[in-house]
PDB file of C-alpha atoms in Angstrom:
ATOM      1  CA  UNK A   1       0.597  28.086  73.181  1.00 73.00           C
ATOM      2  CA  UNK A   2      -2.070  27.118  70.656  1.00 76.00           C
ATOM      3  CA  UNK A   3       0.432  25.108  68.594  1.00 77.00           C
ATOM      4  CA  UNK A   4       1.585  23.207  71.691  1.00 84.00           C
ATOM      5  CA  UNK A   5      -2.015  22.329  72.526  1.00 83.00           C
ATOM      6  CA  UNK A   6      -2.664  21.118  68.971  1.00 80.00           C
ATOM      7  CA  UNK A   7       0.503  18.996  69.046  1.00 82.00           C
ATOM      8  CA  UNK A   8      -0.534  17.540  72.393  1.00 85.00           C
ATOM      9  CA  UNK A   9      -3.944  16.624  70.995  1.00 82.00           C
ATOM     10  CA  UNK A  10      -2.287  15.166  67.909  1.00 83.00           C
ATOM     11  CA  UNK A  11       0.005  12.950  69.991  1.00 86.00           C
ATOM     12  CA  UNK A  12      -2.818  11.811  72.284  1.00 87.00           C
ATOM     13  CA  UNK A  13      -5.232  10.940  69.486  1.00 87.00           C
ATOM     14  CA  UNK A  14      -2.545   9.249  67.421  1.00 86.00           C
ATOM     15  CA  UNK A  15      -1.614   7.041  70.382  1.00 89.00           C
ATOM     16  CA  UNK A  16      -5.270   6.182  71.000  1.00 88.00           C
ATOM     17  CA  UNK A  17      -5.743   5.407  67.320  1.00 88.00           C
ATOM     18  CA  UNK A  18      -2.798   3.040  67.189  1.00 89.00           C
ATOM     19  CA  UNK A  19      -3.972   1.280  70.367  1.00 87.00           C
ATOM     20  CA  UNK A  20      -7.470   0.881  68.928  1.00 87.00           C
ATOM     21  CA  UNK A  21      -6.037  -0.400  65.665  1.00 87.00           C
ATOM     22  CA  UNK A  22      -4.001  -3.018  67.537  1.00 86.00           C
ATOM     23  CA  UNK A  23      -7.203  -4.233  69.195  1.00 83.00           C
ATOM     24  CA  UNK A  24      -9.140  -4.146  65.935  1.00 85.00           C
ATOM     25  CA  UNK A  25      -6.664  -6.261  63.959  1.00 85.00           C
ATOM     26  CA  UNK A  26      -5.972  -8.503  66.978  1.00 82.00           C
ATOM     27  CA  UNK A  27      -2.219  -7.857  66.861  1.00 80.00           C
ATOM     28  CA  UNK A  28      -0.397 -10.467  68.956  1.00 81.00           C
ATOM     29  CA  UNK A  29      -3.800 -11.879  69.993  1.00 84.00           C
ATOM     30  CA  UNK A  30      -4.439  -8.864  72.224  1.00 85.00           C
ATOM     31  CA  UNK A  31      -8.243  -9.059  71.887  1.00 84.00           C
ATOM     32  CA  UNK A  32      -8.236 -12.749  72.785  1.00 87.00           C
ATOM     33  CA  UNK A  33      -5.921 -12.145  75.740  1.00 89.00           C
ATOM     34  CA  UNK A  34      -8.106  -9.244  76.868  1.00 86.00           C
ATOM     35  CA  UNK A  35     -11.146 -11.550  76.839  1.00 86.00           C
ATOM     36  CA  UNK A  36      -9.293 -14.268  78.778  1.00 89.00           C
ATOM     37  CA  UNK A  37      -8.082 -11.757  81.357  1.00 90.00           C
ATOM     38  CA  UNK A  38     -11.592 -10.413  81.814  1.00 88.00           C
ATOM     39  CA  UNK A  39     -13.016 -13.914  82.316  1.00 87.00           C
ATOM     40  CA  UNK A  40     -10.298 -14.756  84.849  1.00 89.00           C
ATOM     41  CA  UNK A  41     -11.008 -11.561  86.809  1.00 90.00           C
ATOM     42  CA  UNK A  42     -14.728 -12.368  86.874  1.00 88.00           C
ATOM     43  CA  UNK A  43     -13.967 -15.888  88.128  1.00 87.00           C
ATOM     44  CA  UNK A  44     -11.677 -14.568  90.867  1.00 89.00           C
ATOM     45  CA  UNK A  45     -14.279 -12.056  92.042  1.00 88.00           C
ATOM     46  CA  UNK A  46     -16.966 -14.752  92.066  1.00 87.00           C
ATOM     47  CA  UNK A  47     -14.793 -17.116  94.112  1.00 87.00           C
ATOM     48  CA  UNK A  48     -14.000 -14.327  96.557  1.00 89.00           C
ATOM     49  CA  UNK A  49     -17.754 -13.862  97.101  1.00 88.00           C
ATOM     50  CA  UNK A  50     -18.279 -17.608  97.406  1.00 88.00           C
ATOM     51  CA  UNK A  51     -20.306 -17.853  94.196  1.00 83.00           C
ATOM     52  CA  UNK A  52     -19.439 -21.079  92.359  1.00 79.00           C
ATOM     53  CA  UNK A  53     -21.700 -20.626  89.335  1.00 80.00           C
ATOM     54  CA  UNK A  54     -20.093 -20.136  85.900  1.00 76.00           C
ATOM     55  CA  UNK A  55     -19.191 -16.511  85.137  1.00 73.00           C
ATOM     56  CA  UNK A  56     -21.248 -14.362  82.809  1.00 75.00           C
ATOM     57  CA  UNK A  57     -19.409 -13.200  79.719  1.00 72.00           C
ATOM     58  CA  UNK A  58     -19.480  -9.465  79.311  1.00 76.00           C
ATOM     59  CA  UNK A  59     -17.250  -8.968  76.282  1.00 76.00           C
ATOM     60  CA  UNK A  60     -16.076 -11.402  73.647  1.00 82.00           C
ATOM     61  CA  UNK A  61     -12.965 -11.089  71.512  1.00 83.00           C
ATOM     62  CA  UNK A  62     -15.153 -10.036  68.587  1.00 87.00           C
ATOM     63  CA  UNK A  63     -16.773  -7.302  70.685  1.00 86.00           C
ATOM     64  CA  UNK A  64     -13.358  -6.086  71.813  1.00 85.00           C
ATOM     65  CA  UNK A  65     -12.212  -5.962  68.186  1.00 88.00           C
ATOM     66  CA  UNK A  66     -15.292  -3.963  67.148  1.00 90.00           C
ATOM     67  CA  UNK A  67     -14.794  -1.525  70.038  1.00 88.00           C
ATOM     68  CA  UNK A  68     -11.116  -1.178  69.105  1.00 88.00           C
ATOM     69  CA  UNK A  69     -12.039  -0.440  65.508  1.00 90.00           C
ATOM     70  CA  UNK A  70     -14.501   2.239  66.562  1.00 92.00           C
ATOM     71  CA  UNK A  71     -11.913   3.729  68.901  1.00 90.00           C
ATOM     72  CA  UNK A  72      -9.364   3.804  66.066  1.00 90.00           C
ATOM     73  CA  UNK A  73     -11.812   5.490  63.674  1.00 91.00           C
ATOM     74  CA  UNK A  74     -12.760   8.162  66.186  1.00 91.00           C
ATOM     75  CA  UNK A  75      -9.159   8.777  67.249  1.00 90.00           C
ATOM     76  CA  UNK A  76      -7.871   9.066  63.667  1.00 89.00           C
ATOM     77  CA  UNK A  77     -10.766  11.379  62.838  1.00 89.00           C
ATOM     78  CA  UNK A  78      -9.872  13.613  65.769  1.00 86.00           C
ATOM     79  CA  UNK A  79      -6.212  13.460  64.724  1.00 85.00           C
ATOM     80  CA  UNK A  80      -7.236  14.710  61.296  1.00 86.00           C
ATOM     81  CA  UNK A  81      -9.267  17.476  62.953  1.00 83.00           C
ATOM     82  CA  UNK A  82      -6.259  18.554  65.041  1.00 79.00           C
ATOM     83  CA  UNK A  83      -4.015  18.583  61.977  1.00 82.00           C
ATOM     84  CA  UNK A  84      -6.512  20.549  59.920  1.00 84.00           C
ATOM     85  CA  UNK A  85      -6.849  23.083  62.759  1.00 79.00           C
ATOM     86  CA  UNK A  86      -3.066  23.401  62.925  1.00 76.00           C
ATOM     87  CA  UNK A  87      -2.678  23.944  59.184  1.00 81.00           C
ATOM     88  CA  UNK A  88      -5.578  26.358  58.806  1.00 82.00           C
ATOM     89  CA  UNK A  89      -4.396  28.469  61.696  1.00 67.00           C
TER      90      UNK A  89
END
């Protein structure tokens, strides 16, 4: 049961690490697209409320890339912790 739990943690953290790495290196312009999608959603919500002022930017592509890098570092660190727990018993 313990080994299954460790393998589950390993798979989860590895997936999160790869996703964060894709954001950090801007693979296929995912950080830029994420920023554009966020701006479009803010504009749609503002128009639904009747607010015609320009939208406030919450996150830029650079901020998304930094957050993705931090997510990748944390996830790969936790992956290493799960592997070391599995190998040490």
